[in-house]
Short mmCIF file of C-alpha atoms and ligand atoms in Angstrom, two decimals:
data_model
loop_
_atom_site.label_atom_id
_atom_site.label_comp_id
_atom_site.label_asym_id
_atom_site.label_seq_id
_atom_site.Cartn_x
_atom_site.Cartn_y
_atom_site.Cartn_z
CA MET B 506 -15.21 -23.24 2.59
CA ASN B 507 -17.29 -20.23 1.69
CA HIS B 508 -15.77 -17.56 3.87
CA LYS B 509 -17.26 -14.61 2.01
CA GLY B 510 -20.41 -12.76 2.90
CA LYS B 511 -22.13 -9.87 1.18
CA ARG B 512 -20.20 -7.80 -1.32
CA LEU B 513 -19.78 -4.42 0.37
CA TYR B 514 -17.69 -2.30 -1.98
CA GLU B 515 -15.91 -2.53 -5.28
CA GLY B 516 -12.94 -0.19 -5.68
CA LYS B 517 -10.48 0.30 -8.50
CA ALA B 518 -8.13 -2.50 -7.45
CA LYS B 519 -9.96 -4.50 -4.79
CA VAL B 520 -13.39 -5.77 -3.77
CA LEU B 521 -14.48 -5.92 -0.12
CA TYR B 522 -16.81 -8.61 1.22
CA GLU B 523 -18.23 -9.21 4.67
CA GLY B 524 -15.95 -11.62 6.51
CA PRO B 525 -16.91 -14.80 8.38
CA GLU B 526 -16.88 -13.08 11.81
CA PRO B 527 -18.36 -9.71 12.73
CA GLY B 528 -15.77 -6.98 12.34
CA THR B 529 -13.88 -8.80 9.60
CA LEU B 530 -13.66 -8.30 5.85
CA VAL B 531 -12.46 -10.41 2.96
CA VAL B 532 -10.37 -8.34 0.57
CA HIS B 533 -10.20 -9.62 -3.01
CA PHE B 534 -7.30 -8.32 -5.14
CA LYS B 535 -8.35 -7.72 -8.76
CA ASP B 536 -6.16 -7.60 -11.85
CA ASP B 537 -7.38 -4.11 -12.71
CA ALA B 538 -4.75 -1.40 -13.05
CA THR B 539 -5.88 2.22 -12.99
CA ALA B 540 -4.07 5.53 -13.05
CA PHE B 541 -4.79 9.23 -13.33
CA ASN B 542 -7.83 8.90 -11.08
CA GLY B 543 -9.30 6.02 -13.07
CA GLU B 544 -8.92 7.63 -16.51
CA LYS B 545 -6.48 4.94 -17.62
CA HIS B 546 -7.63 1.38 -17.02
CA GLU B 547 -6.37 -2.06 -18.05
CA ILE B 548 -6.62 -5.62 -16.82
CA ILE B 549 -3.17 -7.01 -16.17
CA GLU B 550 -3.43 -10.73 -15.58
CA GLY B 551 -1.60 -11.88 -12.48
CA LYS B 552 -1.27 -8.48 -10.79
CA GLY B 553 -3.87 -9.20 -8.08
CA VAL B 554 -2.22 -12.46 -7.06
CA LEU B 555 1.18 -10.79 -6.77
CA ASN B 556 -0.14 -7.82 -4.77
CA ASN B 557 -2.02 -10.13 -2.40
CA ARG B 558 1.18 -12.07 -1.68
CA ILE B 559 3.50 -9.07 -1.47
CA SER B 560 1.11 -7.14 0.78
CA GLU B 561 0.65 -10.23 3.00
CA PHE B 562 4.42 -10.53 3.33
CA ILE B 563 4.92 -6.86 4.21
CA PHE B 564 2.00 -6.64 6.65
CA THR B 565 3.18 -9.82 8.38
CA ARG B 566 6.71 -8.45 8.82
CA LEU B 567 5.34 -5.09 10.05
CA GLY B 568 3.06 -6.89 12.51
CA GLU B 569 6.04 -8.82 13.84
CA MET B 570 7.82 -5.58 14.64
CA GLY B 571 4.83 -4.23 16.56
CA ILE B 572 3.05 -2.12 13.95
CA PRO B 573 -0.71 -2.55 14.51
CA THR B 574 -2.32 -3.62 11.21
CA HIS B 575 -5.69 -4.81 9.93
CA PHE B 576 -4.17 -7.98 8.48
CA ILE B 577 -5.33 -11.35 9.88
CA LYS B 578 -4.37 -13.93 7.25
CA ARG B 579 -4.23 -14.70 3.58
CA LEU B 580 -7.10 -16.96 2.50
CA ASN B 581 -6.11 -17.91 -1.02
CA MET B 582 -4.35 -16.61 -4.12
CA ARG B 583 -6.45 -13.47 -4.38
CA GLU B 584 -8.01 -12.95 -0.97
CA GLN B 585 -7.05 -11.99 2.53
CA LEU B 586 -8.95 -11.70 5.79
CA VAL B 587 -8.62 -8.36 7.58
CA ARG B 588 -10.19 -6.49 10.46
CA LYS B 589 -12.78 -4.00 9.32
CA VAL B 590 -11.76 -0.48 10.29
CA GLU B 591 -13.13 3.01 9.80
CA ILE B 592 -10.76 4.36 7.19
CA ILE B 593 -9.25 7.76 8.01
CA PRO B 594 -9.91 9.63 4.74
CA LEU B 595 -6.26 10.44 4.06
CA GLU B 596 -3.50 9.00 1.94
CA VAL B 597 -0.27 9.32 3.88
CA ILE B 598 2.55 9.62 1.34
CA VAL B 599 6.11 9.00 2.50
CA ARG B 600 8.91 10.18 0.20
CA ASN B 601 12.64 9.49 0.33
CA VAL B 602 13.55 10.38 -3.25
CA ALA B 603 11.88 12.89 -5.60
CA ALA B 604 9.54 11.25 -8.12
CA GLY B 605 6.03 11.61 -9.51
CA SER B 606 3.90 14.48 -8.35
CA ILE B 607 6.43 16.09 -5.97
CA ALA B 608 9.02 16.25 -8.76
CA SER B 609 6.64 18.07 -11.13
CA ARG B 610 5.11 20.21 -8.40
CA LEU B 611 8.41 21.49 -7.01
CA GLY B 612 10.57 21.24 -10.15
CA LEU B 613 12.82 18.53 -8.74
CA ARG B 614 14.81 16.04 -10.80
CA GLU B 615 13.33 12.55 -10.57
CA GLY B 616 15.77 10.44 -8.61
CA GLU B 617 17.10 13.32 -6.51
CA ARG B 618 17.39 12.26 -2.86
CA LEU B 619 15.25 14.57 -0.74
CA PRO B 620 17.04 16.52 2.03
CA ARG B 621 15.01 14.49 4.51
CA THR B 622 12.06 12.14 4.42
CA ILE B 623 8.91 14.09 3.61
CA ILE B 624 5.40 13.08 4.65
CA GLU B 625 2.48 14.48 2.67
CA TYR B 626 -1.29 14.00 2.95
CA CYS B 627 -3.93 13.69 0.27
CA TYR B 628 -7.63 13.86 1.04
CA LYS B 629 -9.26 10.61 -0.15
CA ASP B 630 -11.94 11.79 -2.52
CA ASP B 631 -12.05 10.38 -6.04
CA ALA B 632 -14.38 13.11 -7.28
CA LEU B 633 -11.78 15.71 -6.29
CA GLY B 634 -8.82 13.62 -7.52
CA ASP B 635 -7.40 13.00 -4.01
CA PRO B 636 -6.02 16.56 -3.54
CA LEU B 637 -2.89 17.31 -1.55
CA VAL B 638 -3.87 18.88 1.77
CA ALA B 639 -2.04 20.49 4.71
CA GLU B 640 -2.28 19.49 8.37
CA GLU B 641 -4.24 22.70 8.81
CA HIS B 642 -7.01 21.36 6.53
CA ILE B 643 -7.00 18.01 8.31
CA ALA B 644 -7.43 19.69 11.71
CA ALA B 645 -9.98 22.27 10.50
CA PHE B 646 -12.22 19.72 8.80
CA GLY B 647 -11.69 17.08 11.49
CA TRP B 648 -10.55 14.34 9.09
CA ALA B 649 -8.15 13.06 11.77
CA SER B 650 -7.64 14.07 15.40
CA GLY B 651 -4.35 15.40 16.78
CA PRO B 652 -3.50 12.07 18.48
CA GLU B 653 -4.36 10.21 15.25
CA MET B 654 -2.00 12.48 13.30
CA ASP B 655 0.73 11.72 15.86
CA ASP B 656 0.05 7.98 15.53
CA MET B 657 0.10 8.09 11.73
CA VAL B 658 3.36 10.05 11.56
CA GLN B 659 5.11 7.82 14.10
CA LEU B 660 3.93 4.67 12.38
CA ALA B 661 4.81 6.02 8.91
CA VAL B 662 8.37 6.83 10.03
CA ARG B 663 8.84 3.36 11.55
CA ILE B 664 7.37 1.68 8.49
CA ASN B 665 9.63 3.72 6.21
CA ASP B 666 12.76 2.83 8.18
CA TYR B 667 11.88 -0.84 8.20
CA LEU B 668 10.82 -1.10 4.57
CA SER B 669 13.75 0.99 3.28
CA GLY B 670 16.09 -1.50 4.95
CA LEU B 671 14.11 -4.53 3.84
CA PHE B 672 14.13 -3.42 0.20
CA ALA B 673 17.75 -2.19 0.26
CA GLY B 674 18.68 -5.71 1.39
CA ILE B 675 17.31 -7.08 -1.88
CA GLY B 676 18.76 -4.39 -4.13
CA ILE B 677 15.64 -2.19 -4.33
CA ARG B 678 15.37 1.52 -3.50
CA LEU B 679 12.14 2.52 -1.73
CA VAL B 680 11.52 5.87 -3.44
CA ASP B 681 8.08 6.63 -2.00
CA PHE B 682 4.89 4.92 -0.92
CA LYS B 683 1.30 5.49 0.18
CA LEU B 684 -0.25 4.33 3.45
CA GLU B 685 -3.84 4.26 4.68
CA PHE B 686 -4.82 4.03 8.31
CA GLY B 687 -8.07 3.19 10.04
CA ARG B 688 -9.77 3.35 13.40
CA GLN B 689 -10.25 0.03 15.10
CA TYR B 690 -12.84 0.13 17.87
CA SER B 691 -12.69 -2.45 20.63
CA GLN B 692 -15.66 -3.69 22.67
CA ASP B 693 -14.76 -1.45 25.60
CA GLY B 694 -15.11 1.58 23.34
CA MET B 695 -11.37 2.15 22.93
CA VAL B 696 -10.11 3.18 19.51
CA ARG B 697 -6.67 2.64 18.05
CA THR B 698 -5.01 3.66 14.82
CA VAL B 699 -4.04 0.71 12.65
CA LEU B 700 -2.38 0.34 9.27
CA ALA B 701 -4.94 -0.75 6.64
CA ASP B 702 -5.37 -1.22 2.89
CA GLU B 703 -2.28 -2.66 1.12
CA ILE B 704 1.43 -2.12 0.60
CA SER B 705 2.47 -3.43 -2.79
CA PRO B 706 4.19 -2.26 -5.98
CA ASP B 707 0.83 -0.58 -6.78
CA SER B 708 1.29 1.76 -3.82
CA CYS B 709 5.09 2.14 -3.70
CA ARG B 710 7.80 3.33 -6.07
CA LEU B 711 10.49 0.68 -6.14
CA TRP B 712 13.65 1.12 -8.24
CA ASP B 713 16.31 -1.48 -8.86
CA MET B 714 19.43 -0.13 -7.11
CA GLY B 715 21.76 -1.30 -9.85
CA THR B 716 19.90 -0.13 -12.94
CA ASP B 717 17.26 2.33 -11.64
CA GLU B 718 14.72 0.17 -13.49
CA LYS B 719 11.17 0.77 -12.23
CA MET B 720 9.60 -2.24 -10.48
CA ASP B 721 6.22 -0.65 -9.65
CA LYS B 722 3.00 0.76 -11.07
CA ASP B 723 4.88 3.44 -13.01
CA ARG B 724 5.43 0.65 -15.56
CA PHE B 725 1.72 0.94 -16.25
CA ARG B 726 1.32 4.70 -15.70
CA ARG B 727 4.17 5.43 -18.12
CA ASP B 728 3.45 2.62 -20.63
CA LEU B 729 6.76 0.87 -19.97
CA GLY B 730 5.29 -2.66 -20.17
CA GLY B 731 6.50 -5.64 -18.17
CA LEU B 732 4.48 -4.87 -15.05
CA VAL B 733 3.80 -8.45 -14.02
CA ASP B 734 7.43 -9.48 -14.58
CA ALA B 735 8.58 -6.55 -12.42
CA TYR B 736 6.12 -7.37 -9.60
CA ALA B 737 7.10 -11.04 -9.82
CA GLU B 738 10.76 -10.04 -9.50
CA VAL B 739 9.94 -8.03 -6.35
CA ALA B 740 8.15 -11.12 -4.97
CA ARG B 741 11.04 -13.39 -5.95
CA ARG B 742 13.60 -11.18 -4.24
CA LEU B 743 11.44 -11.06 -1.11
CA GLY B 744 11.54 -14.85 -1.15
CA ILE B 745 7.85 -15.38 -1.85
CA MET B 746 5.89 -16.98 -4.70
CA GLY B 747 8.39 -19.82 -4.79
CA GLY B 748 6.23 -22.63 -3.50
CA ASP B 749 2.64 -23.72 -3.33
CA ASP B 750 -0.29 -21.42 -2.65
CA LYS B 751 -0.10 -21.91 1.11
CA GLY B 752 3.68 -21.64 1.21
CA VAL B 753 5.25 -19.67 4.01
CA PRO B 754 7.50 -16.85 2.83
CA ASN B 755 11.19 -17.63 3.31
CA GLY B 756 12.22 -14.02 3.74
CA PRO B 757 14.53 -11.84 1.69
CA ARG B 758 17.63 -13.22 0.01
CA LEU B 759 20.56 -10.99 -0.76
CA VAL B 760 20.64 -9.86 -4.38
CA LYS B 761 23.81 -8.37 -5.84
CA SER B 762 23.14 -5.07 -7.58
P1 ADP S 1839 -10.23 2.65 -4.23
O1 ADP S 1839 -11.30 2.71 -3.19
O2 ADP S 1839 -9.30 3.84 -4.14
O3 ADP S 1839 -10.71 2.41 -5.61
P2 ADP S 1839 -9.33 -0.11 -3.74
O4 ADP S 1839 -9.86 -0.72 -4.97
O5 ADP S 1839 -7.97 -0.50 -3.28
O6 ADP S 1839 -9.24 1.48 -3.80
O7 ADP S 1839 -10.40 -0.38 -2.62
C1 ADP S 1839 -10.12 -0.78 -1.35
C2 ADP S 1839 -10.91 0.09 -0.38
O8 ADP S 1839 -10.95 -0.54 0.87
C3 ADP S 1839 -10.26 1.45 -0.17
O9 ADP S 1839 -11.24 2.45 -0.23
C4 ADP S 1839 -9.66 1.34 1.24
O10 ADP S 1839 -9.65 2.59 1.88
C5 ADP S 1839 -10.62 0.37 1.90
N1 ADP S 1839 -10.04 -0.44 2.98
C6 ADP S 1839 -8.80 -0.97 3.04
N2 ADP S 1839 -8.63 -1.69 4.18
C7 ADP S 1839 -9.80 -1.60 4.86
C8 ADP S 1839 -10.26 -2.11 6.12
N3 ADP S 1839 -9.46 -2.86 6.90
N4 ADP S 1839 -11.51 -1.79 6.52
C9 ADP S 1839 -12.31 -1.03 5.74
N5 ADP S 1839 -11.95 -0.53 4.55
C10 ADP S 1839 -10.71 -0.81 4.10
N1 UDP S 1840 0.02 6.51 -4.53
C1 UDP S 1840 -0.95 5.54 -4.38
N2 UDP S 1840 -2.26 5.85 -4.59
C2 UDP S 1840 -2.65 7.10 -4.93
C3 UDP S 1840 -1.67 8.10 -5.08
C4 UDP S 1840 -0.34 7.77 -4.88
O1 UDP S 1840 -0.63 4.39 -4.06
O2 UDP S 1840 -3.85 7.33 -5.09
C5 UDP S 1840 1.44 6.19 -4.31
C6 UDP S 1840 2.21 6.13 -5.62
O3 UDP S 1840 2.24 4.81 -6.12
C7 UDP S 1840 3.59 6.58 -5.19
C8 UDP S 1840 3.33 7.54 -4.03
O4 UDP S 1840 2.03 7.23 -3.56
O5 UDP S 1840 4.33 5.48 -4.70
C9 UDP S 1840 3.43 9.00 -4.41
O6 UDP S 1840 2.61 9.22 -5.52
P1 UDP S 1840 2.56 10.64 -6.27
O7 UDP S 1840 1.95 11.66 -5.36
O8 UDP S 1840 3.89 10.97 -6.82
O9 UDP S 1840 1.48 10.40 -7.34
P2 UDP S 1840 1.48 10.10 -8.86
O10 UDP S 1840 2.83 10.29 -9.42
O11 UDP S 1840 0.98 8.69 -8.87
O12 UDP S 1840 0.47 11.10 -9.32
#
């Protein structure tokens, strides 16, 4: 079945097509890996398939616990059907452990547990390199309303609690991750804030609890190699990628660390 309509947008990691129904999109996960605002680029065969499956698994679990998301269903190895939303132009970064930009910015040791979970915002603008912004900027420039900020923070905290537990159960520490939210308009003119984009090892830092080995995109950013093996191990521990293409995830299995 040809479920795809017009190609609407090609990003660094995904391509968006019109979906079969109005208000839907088909998201195609590419094998492209980029870092440092697109300066570093490589094709890593198999990455798109793994991210499609891992993101499907996570969005499905989050949906089951009442988090509103754009996800409708996975269509095939590389594509999923989602609800089209108006993306709020912010990256919501949730951090449990110091790593990456917060470690260099504040002089923290990578791996240091933060005194509490910290939520940061970056303004989504490739030309500016997605700069870190304060709530003050968000309010002043109207990038998100007050109620939308409340929604995003509440959802981010719930998602963090759930995913930290999910990953801890399979011997993985959720160090930090990035979320994107969108506005979903209903026919009666109501708008609600829903989780969009993807949650995958491209958008999270995931460390093996036993060895501190990185199981995320830092393998690419820092030239560590073995990215696909690491993503496949995340998928394996989550209980996915075991069966055929249409296979239903079995859920996490306990992994000794
Ligand atoms: P980038 O745009 O940063 O290069 P991607 O290659 O991941 O990133 O492209 C996916 C794009 O699709 C992102 O800009 C993201 O904000 C947008 N997006 C994700 N989910 C939805 C959705 N449900 N509706 C509309 N846009 C979406
Ligand atoms: N992140 C992301 N997309 C971005 C920026 C960050 O998915 O454009 C994720 C990144 O994978 C990490 C978290 O957000 O899990 C925090 O990233 P950080 O600010 O430390 O950025 P980086 O070290 O990548 O510059």
